[in-house]
């Protein structure tokens, strides 16, 4: 893919204390607090799809953008804080209304950048992360944001020797239990770091499951649902008809 250079982007955003979505306009934010203006530095993104930082990305637009952002974060020694920023971005774009807003061709780029400015101010995103998001909007590639984030985590995990464990439970587990799970996964995999992602699933009845490994292919199932399924299979209750 040919190299791409983005011209410097200068914009302003307002700091805020509170923000909420208006029912009649889910993307109109209301702010309180003083305003400030910030000139953000230039971010140049080169799209190459080459091997960088010990992690090989697929020859795709999303993979190339993800690798470029990881390269910037690594070069300015902000890989961890960039990852934290992208968790906020991931949460923002998990809202269907937000995604629809940014991919809507009838909404101007200026309006989309205004919303990004507000989000940047409220979330205290780093300048290079904000510039990167604006580049995606300007180039009309913001529709790739979920794929870019997915590929970024692949690069990040390889650069930091991080194993991702998806913990699914009926209720939210406390930090102590999650820390114990992380240590267990670390012993199993030998990874330097373990990043926990949590999912709530009431159908488990009780207990929890842990998925880890490549494409979350390995499973540890400690749920009551699994135990009930095993008991049912052992008793072969499928052919039993209960008297009424």
Short mmCIF file of C-alpha atoms in Angstrom, two decimals:
data_model
loop_
_atom_site.label_atom_id
_atom_site.label_comp_id
_atom_site.label_asym_id
_atom_site.label_seq_id
_atom_site.Cartn_x
_atom_site.Cartn_y
_atom_site.Cartn_z
CA UNK A 1 0.00 0.00 0.00
CA UNK A 2 1.36 3.38 -0.92
CA UNK A 3 2.66 5.63 1.85
CA UNK A 4 0.21 8.21 3.08
CA UNK A 5 1.02 11.48 4.81
CA UNK A 6 -1.51 13.57 6.70
CA UNK A 7 -1.15 17.33 6.86
CA UNK A 8 -1.01 18.95 10.32
CA UNK A 9 -4.35 19.12 12.09
CA UNK A 10 -5.14 22.00 14.41
CA UNK A 11 -8.40 22.07 16.29
CA UNK A 12 -9.94 23.04 19.58
CA UNK A 13 -11.90 21.26 22.24
CA UNK A 14 -13.59 22.23 25.45
CA UNK A 15 -12.87 20.74 28.84
CA UNK A 16 -15.92 19.51 30.68
CA UNK A 17 -17.07 18.22 34.02
CA UNK A 18 -20.24 16.39 33.06
CA UNK A 19 -21.76 15.11 29.85
CA UNK A 20 -25.00 13.37 28.97
CA UNK A 21 -26.87 12.21 25.90
CA UNK A 22 -30.10 14.04 25.15
CA UNK A 23 -33.03 11.67 24.47
CA UNK A 24 -34.13 13.50 21.33
CA UNK A 25 -30.62 13.79 19.98
CA UNK A 26 -28.42 10.92 21.20
CA UNK A 27 -25.27 12.60 19.94
CA UNK A 28 -25.75 16.06 21.36
CA UNK A 29 -23.62 16.49 24.45
CA UNK A 30 -24.25 18.98 27.20
CA UNK A 31 -21.21 20.37 28.99
CA UNK A 32 -20.36 22.32 32.09
CA UNK A 33 -17.04 23.74 33.15
CA UNK A 34 -14.60 26.19 31.67
CA UNK A 35 -13.40 26.07 28.09
CA UNK A 36 -9.82 25.84 26.95
CA UNK A 37 -8.15 25.71 23.56
CA UNK A 38 -5.33 23.44 22.61
CA UNK A 39 -3.24 23.29 19.46
CA UNK A 40 -2.32 19.69 18.87
CA UNK A 41 0.94 18.62 17.26
CA UNK A 42 1.27 17.07 13.84
CA UNK A 43 0.76 13.35 13.44
CA UNK A 44 2.10 11.73 10.28
CA UNK A 45 0.78 8.29 9.49
CA UNK A 46 2.51 6.05 6.99
CA UNK A 47 0.47 3.15 5.68
CA UNK A 48 2.82 0.33 4.71
CA UNK A 49 1.55 -2.98 6.11
CA UNK A 50 5.14 -4.03 6.85
CA UNK A 51 6.55 -5.86 9.84
CA UNK A 52 7.26 -3.45 12.67
CA UNK A 53 8.00 -3.71 16.35
CA UNK A 54 8.20 -7.53 16.15
CA UNK A 55 4.55 -7.87 15.14
CA UNK A 56 3.43 -8.72 11.62
CA UNK A 57 0.15 -7.15 10.53
CA UNK A 58 -2.10 -8.35 7.75
CA UNK A 59 -1.99 -6.42 4.51
CA UNK A 60 -5.21 -4.57 5.18
CA UNK A 61 -6.18 -0.96 5.72
CA UNK A 62 -7.24 -1.60 9.33
CA UNK A 63 -4.05 -3.49 10.09
CA UNK A 64 -1.90 -0.78 8.58
CA UNK A 65 -3.61 1.99 10.55
CA UNK A 66 -3.31 -0.04 13.75
CA UNK A 67 0.38 -0.69 13.14
CA UNK A 68 1.00 3.00 12.39
CA UNK A 69 -0.61 4.06 15.66
CA UNK A 70 1.33 1.43 17.60
CA UNK A 71 4.55 2.68 16.00
CA UNK A 72 3.80 6.26 17.07
CA UNK A 73 2.97 5.16 20.62
CA UNK A 74 6.10 3.05 20.84
CA UNK A 75 8.34 5.79 19.45
CA UNK A 76 7.13 8.38 21.98
CA UNK A 77 7.02 5.82 24.82
CA UNK A 78 3.27 6.12 25.41
CA UNK A 79 2.22 2.58 24.51
CA UNK A 80 0.48 1.92 27.84
CA UNK A 81 -1.33 5.26 27.99
CA UNK A 82 -2.29 4.93 24.32
CA UNK A 83 -3.80 1.54 25.08
CA UNK A 84 -5.77 3.11 27.95
CA UNK A 85 -7.03 5.84 25.60
CA UNK A 86 -8.12 3.29 23.03
CA UNK A 87 -10.14 1.43 25.65
CA UNK A 88 -12.14 4.65 26.04
CA UNK A 89 -12.48 4.95 22.26
CA UNK A 90 -13.60 1.33 22.04
CA UNK A 91 -16.29 1.97 24.63
CA UNK A 92 -17.48 5.08 22.77
CA UNK A 93 -17.84 3.31 19.43
CA UNK A 94 -19.56 0.33 21.02
CA UNK A 95 -22.64 2.55 21.15
CA UNK A 96 -24.63 1.91 17.91
CA UNK A 97 -25.82 5.53 17.75
CA UNK A 98 -22.23 6.79 17.80
CA UNK A 99 -21.09 4.46 15.06
CA UNK A 100 -24.08 5.34 12.88
CA UNK A 101 -23.35 9.04 13.37
CA UNK A 102 -19.76 8.78 12.18
CA UNK A 103 -20.47 6.60 9.16
CA UNK A 104 -23.43 8.74 8.07
CA UNK A 105 -22.35 10.41 4.79
CA UNK A 106 -24.89 13.22 5.18
CA UNK A 107 -23.18 14.53 8.32
CA UNK A 108 -20.27 16.84 7.59
CA UNK A 109 -16.69 16.10 8.58
CA UNK A 110 -16.69 19.30 10.64
CA UNK A 111 -19.59 18.06 12.77
CA UNK A 112 -17.92 14.72 13.31
CA UNK A 113 -14.69 16.40 14.34
CA UNK A 114 -16.57 18.63 16.74
CA UNK A 115 -17.94 15.56 18.49
CA UNK A 116 -14.47 14.04 18.62
CA UNK A 117 -13.13 17.27 20.14
CA UNK A 118 -15.74 17.10 22.88
CA UNK A 119 -15.00 13.45 23.55
CA UNK A 120 -11.25 14.15 23.62
CA UNK A 121 -11.72 16.88 26.18
CA UNK A 122 -13.96 14.83 28.44
CA UNK A 123 -11.79 11.72 28.24
CA UNK A 124 -8.44 13.56 28.32
CA UNK A 125 -7.12 11.69 25.31
CA UNK A 126 -3.52 12.21 24.29
CA UNK A 127 -2.94 14.54 21.33
CA UNK A 128 -1.62 11.84 19.00
CA UNK A 129 -4.68 9.66 19.65
CA UNK A 130 -7.02 12.58 18.92
CA UNK A 131 -5.14 13.42 15.75
CA UNK A 132 -5.31 9.81 14.67
CA UNK A 133 -9.09 9.76 15.07
CA UNK A 134 -9.38 12.99 13.11
CA UNK A 135 -7.29 11.48 10.32
CA UNK A 136 -9.74 8.58 10.10
CA UNK A 137 -12.64 11.03 9.90
CA UNK A 138 -10.92 13.21 7.30
CA UNK A 139 -10.08 10.20 5.13
CA UNK A 140 -13.56 8.69 5.64
CA UNK A 141 -12.09 5.56 7.18
CA UNK A 142 -13.71 5.90 10.59
CA UNK A 143 -15.96 3.01 9.60
CA UNK A 144 -12.90 0.80 10.15
CA UNK A 145 -12.50 1.84 13.78
CA UNK A 146 -13.54 -1.50 15.30
CA UNK A 147 -11.25 -3.45 12.98
CA UNK A 148 -8.41 -1.00 13.68
CA UNK A 149 -8.85 -1.37 17.43
CA UNK A 150 -8.94 -5.15 17.13
CA UNK A 151 -5.69 -5.15 15.14
CA UNK A 152 -4.09 -2.65 17.54
CA UNK A 153 -4.67 -5.04 20.44
CA UNK A 154 -2.97 -7.80 18.47
CA UNK A 155 0.10 -5.59 18.02
CA UNK A 156 -0.01 -4.35 21.61
CA UNK A 157 -0.26 -7.87 23.03
CA UNK A 158 2.74 -9.03 21.02
CA UNK A 159 4.84 -6.00 21.90
CA UNK A 160 4.09 -6.35 25.62
CA UNK A 161 3.88 -10.18 25.82
CA UNK A 162 0.30 -9.89 27.03
CA UNK A 163 -2.24 -12.71 27.19
CA UNK A 164 -5.92 -11.72 26.97
CA UNK A 165 -8.34 -13.62 29.18
CA UNK A 166 -12.09 -13.20 28.70
CA UNK A 167 -13.86 -13.84 32.00
CA UNK A 168 -17.61 -14.43 31.74
CA UNK A 169 -19.68 -14.47 34.92
CA UNK A 170 -23.24 -13.98 36.14
CA UNK A 171 -22.36 -10.94 38.21
CA UNK A 172 -19.39 -8.58 38.19
CA UNK A 173 -16.40 -10.16 39.92
CA UNK A 174 -14.40 -8.09 42.36
CA UNK A 175 -10.83 -7.02 41.65
CA UNK A 176 -9.35 -9.61 44.02
CA UNK A 177 -10.99 -12.51 42.18
CA UNK A 178 -9.95 -11.09 38.81
CA UNK A 179 -6.37 -10.74 40.06
CA UNK A 180 -6.38 -14.40 41.10
CA UNK A 181 -7.70 -15.41 37.69
CA UNK A 182 -5.01 -13.32 36.00
CA UNK A 183 -2.28 -15.05 38.02
CA UNK A 184 -3.73 -18.43 37.09
CA UNK A 185 -3.77 -17.61 33.38
CA UNK A 186 -0.23 -16.25 33.69
CA UNK A 187 0.96 -19.57 35.14
CA UNK A 188 -0.80 -21.51 32.39
CA UNK A 189 0.53 -19.43 29.51
CA UNK A 190 3.85 -18.09 30.77
CA UNK A 191 2.89 -14.62 29.52
CA UNK A 192 4.56 -11.60 31.07
CA UNK A 193 1.23 -9.78 31.42
CA UNK A 194 -2.45 -10.77 31.49
CA UNK A 195 -5.23 -8.42 30.45
CA UNK A 196 -8.71 -9.33 31.71
CA UNK A 197 -11.85 -8.55 29.74
CA UNK A 198 -15.12 -9.17 31.57
CA UNK A 199 -18.51 -10.23 30.19
CA UNK A 200 -21.79 -10.67 32.09
CA UNK A 201 -23.93 -13.68 31.15
CA UNK A 202 -26.85 -14.57 33.48
CA UNK A 203 -27.38 -17.90 31.67
CA UNK A 204 -24.34 -19.34 33.47
CA UNK A 205 -26.50 -19.56 36.66
CA UNK A 206 -23.39 -19.17 38.83
CA UNK A 207 -19.63 -19.48 38.57
CA UNK A 208 -17.61 -18.25 35.61
CA UNK A 209 -15.75 -19.21 32.44
CA UNK A 210 -12.32 -18.16 31.21
CA UNK A 211 -11.31 -18.03 27.56
CA UNK A 212 -7.72 -17.40 26.53
CA UNK A 213 -5.17 -18.35 23.89
CA UNK A 214 -5.21 -17.68 20.17
CA UNK A 215 -8.68 -16.43 19.17
CA UNK A 216 -9.85 -17.33 22.71
CA UNK A 217 -9.72 -21.00 21.68
CA UNK A 218 -8.96 -22.39 25.16
CA UNK A 219 -11.75 -22.63 27.71
CA UNK A 220 -11.90 -23.15 31.46
CA UNK A 221 -15.56 -23.65 32.40
CA UNK A 222 -16.38 -23.39 36.11
CA UNK A 223 -20.01 -22.42 35.68
CA UNK A 224 -23.02 -24.10 37.27
CA UNK A 225 -24.59 -24.24 33.81
CA UNK A 226 -21.78 -26.51 32.64
CA UNK A 227 -22.09 -28.70 35.73
CA UNK A 228 -25.85 -29.08 35.18
CA UNK A 229 -25.27 -30.01 31.55
CA UNK A 230 -22.76 -32.67 32.59
CA UNK A 231 -25.12 -34.07 35.23
CA UNK A 232 -27.96 -34.17 32.69
CA UNK A 233 -25.76 -35.97 30.19
CA UNK A 234 -24.64 -38.54 32.79
CA UNK A 235 -28.21 -39.25 33.91
CA UNK A 236 -29.50 -39.29 30.34
CA UNK A 237 -32.65 -37.46 31.38
CA UNK A 238 -33.68 -36.77 27.82
CA UNK A 239 -35.71 -40.00 27.53
CA UNK A 240 -37.42 -39.73 30.89
CA UNK A 241 -41.03 -38.62 30.94
CA UNK A 242 -42.23 -37.18 34.20
CA UNK A 243 -45.65 -38.25 35.49
CA UNK A 244 -48.09 -35.40 35.85
#
